[in-house]
Amino acid sequence: MNTLIIVLRLLHIVSGAFWVGSIVLAVVFLEPTAKAFGATGERFLAHVLFRKRLLPALVAAATVAIGTGAALYWIASGGLHVEWIATPTGLGFTAGALAALAAYAIALIVLKPQFDRLATVLDDPPAGEV
């Protein structure tokens, strides 16, 4: 059981750090820079997300982080025992789980139309090119 927990924790931490770090990089640096460059910036962002496959990597990292987190939560709570969930540790883990699930849902539901629109940018040649 100790090996399982170590592997789950390692996967949870690495995938979560990649997910959060990549989102911070994208929101703080890449997206504002792409906006500053207009249509060229949109093409750059579309290239990074789709051709360089950042978007599938982010979805995979988020899925691994949430899946391993759920498994660790199940193990730590002894199968979702309310007594453990009501402890300070249980409440902290529950808050973290809800935050991760909310971020995942926002990305999949709210941002998907924007990603779909951005994907079409790669199909259109830039102005002045044929």
PDB file of C-alpha atoms in Angstrom:
ATOM      1  CA  MET A   1       0.000   0.000   0.000  1.00  0.00           C
ATOM      2  CA  ASN A   2       2.882   2.396   0.722  1.00  0.00           C
ATOM      3  CA  THR A   3       4.214   2.032  -2.829  1.00  0.00           C
ATOM      4  CA  LEU A   4       0.774   2.796  -4.241  1.00  0.00           C
ATOM      5  CA  ILE A   5       0.469   5.940  -2.141  1.00  0.00           C
ATOM      6  CA  ILE A   6       3.958   7.102  -3.117  1.00  0.00           C
ATOM      7  CA  VAL A   7       3.215   6.604  -6.823  1.00  0.00           C
ATOM      8  CA  LEU A   8      -0.172   8.330  -6.533  1.00  0.00           C
ATOM      9  CA  ARG A   9       1.346  11.267  -4.648  1.00  0.00           C
ATOM     10  CA  LEU A  10       4.174  11.615  -7.158  1.00  0.00           C
ATOM     11  CA  LEU A  11       1.768  11.594 -10.106  1.00  0.00           C
ATOM     12  CA  HIS A  12      -0.596  13.981  -8.305  1.00  0.00           C
ATOM     13  CA  ILE A  13       2.124  16.488  -7.440  1.00  0.00           C
ATOM     14  CA  VAL A  14       3.934  16.431 -10.791  1.00  0.00           C
ATOM     15  CA  SER A  15       0.791  16.604 -12.927  1.00  0.00           C
ATOM     16  CA  GLY A  16      -0.773  19.250 -10.682  1.00  0.00           C
ATOM     17  CA  ALA A  17       2.360  21.400 -10.745  1.00  0.00           C
ATOM     18  CA  PHE A  18       2.538  21.121 -14.539  1.00  0.00           C
ATOM     19  CA  TRP A  19      -1.178  21.959 -14.879  1.00  0.00           C
ATOM     20  CA  VAL A  20      -1.114  24.987 -12.577  1.00  0.00           C
ATOM     21  CA  GLY A  21       2.278  26.224 -13.769  1.00  0.00           C
ATOM     22  CA  SER A  22       1.276  26.018 -17.413  1.00  0.00           C
ATOM     23  CA  ILE A  23      -1.976  27.855 -16.785  1.00  0.00           C
ATOM     24  CA  VAL A  24      -0.160  30.631 -14.915  1.00  0.00           C
ATOM     25  CA  LEU A  25       2.374  30.924 -17.755  1.00  0.00           C
ATOM     26  CA  ALA A  26      -0.405  31.056 -20.333  1.00  0.00           C
ATOM     27  CA  VAL A  27      -2.604  33.560 -18.467  1.00  0.00           C
ATOM     28  CA  VAL A  28       0.133  35.874 -17.193  1.00  0.00           C
ATOM     29  CA  PHE A  29       2.514  35.873 -20.173  1.00  0.00           C
ATOM     30  CA  LEU A  30       1.358  34.116 -23.352  1.00  0.00           C
ATOM     31  CA  GLU A  31      -2.235  35.347 -23.630  1.00  0.00           C
ATOM     32  CA  PRO A  32      -1.489  39.059 -23.005  1.00  0.00           C
ATOM     33  CA  THR A  33       1.415  38.901 -25.454  1.00  0.00           C
ATOM     34  CA  ALA A  34      -0.759  37.221 -28.082  1.00  0.00           C
ATOM     35  CA  LYS A  35      -3.399  39.941 -27.608  1.00  0.00           C
ATOM     36  CA  ALA A  36      -0.761  42.630 -28.089  1.00  0.00           C
ATOM     37  CA  PHE A  37       0.157  41.151 -31.489  1.00  0.00           C
ATOM     38  CA  GLY A  38      -3.431  40.842 -32.745  1.00  0.00           C
ATOM     39  CA  ALA A  39      -4.020  38.288 -35.509  1.00  0.00           C
ATOM     40  CA  THR A  40      -0.365  37.214 -35.496  1.00  0.00           C
ATOM     41  CA  GLY A  41      -0.589  36.612 -31.761  1.00  0.00           C
ATOM     42  CA  GLU A  42      -3.741  34.528 -32.236  1.00  0.00           C
ATOM     43  CA  ARG A  43      -1.911  32.364 -34.772  1.00  0.00           C
ATOM     44  CA  PHE A  44       0.992  31.960 -32.317  1.00  0.00           C
ATOM     45  CA  LEU A  45      -1.361  30.967 -29.499  1.00  0.00           C
ATOM     46  CA  ALA A  46      -3.237  28.554 -31.763  1.00  0.00           C
ATOM     47  CA  HIS A  47       0.072  27.023 -32.855  1.00  0.00           C
ATOM     48  CA  VAL A  48       1.226  26.505 -29.245  1.00  0.00           C
ATOM     49  CA  LEU A  49      -2.111  25.046 -28.151  1.00  0.00           C
ATOM     50  CA  PHE A  50      -2.818  22.771 -31.113  1.00  0.00           C
ATOM     51  CA  ARG A  51       0.281  22.104 -33.236  1.00  0.00           C
ATOM     52  CA  LYS A  52       2.632  21.887 -30.259  1.00  0.00           C
ATOM     53  CA  ARG A  53      -0.156  20.059 -28.381  1.00  0.00           C
ATOM     54  CA  LEU A  54      -0.175  22.142 -25.194  1.00  0.00           C
ATOM     55  CA  LEU A  55      -3.952  21.832 -24.868  1.00  0.00           C
ATOM     56  CA  PRO A  56      -4.018  17.992 -24.872  1.00  0.00           C
ATOM     57  CA  ALA A  57      -1.073  17.996 -22.451  1.00  0.00           C
ATOM     58  CA  LEU A  58      -2.971  20.305 -20.093  1.00  0.00           C
ATOM     59  CA  VAL A  59      -6.114  18.181 -20.276  1.00  0.00           C
ATOM     60  CA  ALA A  60      -4.065  15.037 -19.598  1.00  0.00           C
ATOM     61  CA  ALA A  61      -2.225  16.644 -16.670  1.00  0.00           C
ATOM     62  CA  ALA A  62      -5.474  17.931 -15.168  1.00  0.00           C
ATOM     63  CA  THR A  63      -7.117  14.540 -15.571  1.00  0.00           C
ATOM     64  CA  VAL A  64      -4.185  12.733 -13.941  1.00  0.00           C
ATOM     65  CA  ALA A  65      -4.041  15.269 -11.098  1.00  0.00           C
ATOM     66  CA  ILE A  66      -7.760  14.947 -10.397  1.00  0.00           C
ATOM     67  CA  GLY A  67      -7.833  11.166 -10.808  1.00  0.00           C
ATOM     68  CA  THR A  68      -4.888  10.539  -8.518  1.00  0.00           C
ATOM     69  CA  GLY A  69      -6.232  13.134  -6.077  1.00  0.00           C
ATOM     70  CA  ALA A  70      -9.553  11.293  -5.976  1.00  0.00           C
ATOM     71  CA  ALA A  71      -7.767   8.000  -5.303  1.00  0.00           C
ATOM     72  CA  LEU A  72      -5.686   9.570  -2.518  1.00  0.00           C
ATOM     73  CA  TYR A  73      -8.817  11.182  -1.056  1.00  0.00           C
ATOM     74  CA  TRP A  74     -10.586   7.820  -1.064  1.00  0.00           C
ATOM     75  CA  ILE A  75      -7.652   6.128   0.669  1.00  0.00           C
ATOM     76  CA  ALA A  76      -7.118   8.902   3.244  1.00  0.00           C
ATOM     77  CA  SER A  77     -10.812   9.106   4.095  1.00  0.00           C
ATOM     78  CA  GLY A  78     -11.141   5.361   4.521  1.00  0.00           C
ATOM     79  CA  GLY A  79     -13.761   5.187   1.795  1.00  0.00           C
ATOM     80  CA  LEU A  80     -15.384   8.608   2.292  1.00  0.00           C
ATOM     81  CA  HIS A  81     -16.062   8.378   6.022  1.00  0.00           C
ATOM     82  CA  VAL A  82     -17.747  11.589   7.138  1.00  0.00           C
ATOM     83  CA  GLU A  83     -15.825  11.585  10.425  1.00  0.00           C
ATOM     84  CA  TRP A  84     -12.548  12.046   8.514  1.00  0.00           C
ATOM     85  CA  ILE A  85     -14.010  14.507   6.004  1.00  0.00           C
ATOM     86  CA  ALA A  86     -15.128  16.755   8.912  1.00  0.00           C
ATOM     87  CA  THR A  87     -11.572  16.978  10.307  1.00  0.00           C
ATOM     88  CA  PRO A  88      -9.396  19.992   9.439  1.00  0.00           C
ATOM     89  CA  THR A  89      -7.360  17.788   7.065  1.00  0.00           C
ATOM     90  CA  GLY A  90     -10.488  16.409   5.438  1.00  0.00           C
ATOM     91  CA  LEU A  91     -11.959  19.881   4.999  1.00  0.00           C
ATOM     92  CA  GLY A  92      -8.692  21.115   3.473  1.00  0.00           C
ATOM     93  CA  PHE A  93      -8.550  18.209   1.034  1.00  0.00           C
ATOM     94  CA  THR A  94     -12.233  18.712   0.197  1.00  0.00           C
ATOM     95  CA  ALA A  95     -11.676  22.418  -0.531  1.00  0.00           C
ATOM     96  CA  GLY A  96      -8.721  21.561  -2.782  1.00  0.00           C
ATOM     97  CA  ALA A  97     -10.733  18.902  -4.594  1.00  0.00           C
ATOM     98  CA  LEU A  98     -13.639  21.279  -5.188  1.00  0.00           C
ATOM     99  CA  ALA A  99     -11.272  23.981  -6.491  1.00  0.00           C
ATOM    100  CA  ALA A 100      -9.639  21.530  -8.906  1.00  0.00           C
ATOM    101  CA  LEU A 101     -12.996  20.249 -10.134  1.00  0.00           C
ATOM    102  CA  ALA A 102     -14.247  23.809 -10.638  1.00  0.00           C
ATOM    103  CA  ALA A 103     -11.132  24.746 -12.633  1.00  0.00           C
ATOM    104  CA  TYR A 104     -11.504  21.608 -14.753  1.00  0.00           C
ATOM    105  CA  ALA A 105     -15.195  22.304 -15.393  1.00  0.00           C
ATOM    106  CA  ILE A 106     -14.526  25.942 -16.315  1.00  0.00           C
ATOM    107  CA  ALA A 107     -11.833  24.906 -18.778  1.00  0.00           C
ATOM    108  CA  LEU A 108     -13.969  22.223 -20.396  1.00  0.00           C
ATOM    109  CA  ILE A 109     -17.282  24.095 -20.470  1.00  0.00           C
ATOM    110  CA  VAL A 110     -16.545  27.818 -20.557  1.00  0.00           C
ATOM    111  CA  LEU A 111     -13.262  27.902 -22.487  1.00  0.00           C
ATOM    112  CA  LYS A 112     -14.054  25.173 -25.042  1.00  0.00           C
ATOM    113  CA  PRO A 113     -15.867  27.532 -27.472  1.00  0.00           C
ATOM    114  CA  GLN A 114     -12.850  29.874 -27.373  1.00  0.00           C
ATOM    115  CA  PHE A 115     -10.483  26.986 -28.074  1.00  0.00           C
ATOM    116  CA  ASP A 116     -12.693  25.809 -30.941  1.00  0.00           C
ATOM    117  CA  ARG A 117     -12.629  29.302 -32.468  1.00  0.00           C
ATOM    118  CA  LEU A 118      -8.871  29.535 -31.998  1.00  0.00           C
ATOM    119  CA  ALA A 119      -8.398  26.197 -33.758  1.00  0.00           C
ATOM    120  CA  THR A 120      -9.915  27.703 -36.928  1.00  0.00           C
ATOM    121  CA  VAL A 121      -7.194  30.382 -36.948  1.00  0.00           C
ATOM    122  CA  LEU A 122      -4.661  27.755 -38.014  1.00  0.00           C
ATOM    123  CA  ASP A 123      -6.758  26.935 -41.087  1.00  0.00           C
ATOM    124  CA  ASP A 124      -6.855  30.563 -42.299  1.00  0.00           C
ATOM    125  CA  PRO A 125      -3.714  31.947 -43.967  1.00  0.00           C
ATOM    126  CA  PRO A 126      -2.411  35.155 -42.400  1.00  0.00           C
ATOM    127  CA  ALA A 127      -3.263  38.431 -44.124  1.00  0.00           C
ATOM    128  CA  GLY A 128      -1.065  38.952 -47.172  1.00  0.00           C
ATOM    129  CA  GLU A 129      -0.238  35.233 -47.564  1.00  0.00           C
ATOM    130  CA  VAL A 130      -1.800  32.652 -49.841  1.00  0.00           C
TER     131      VAL A 130
END
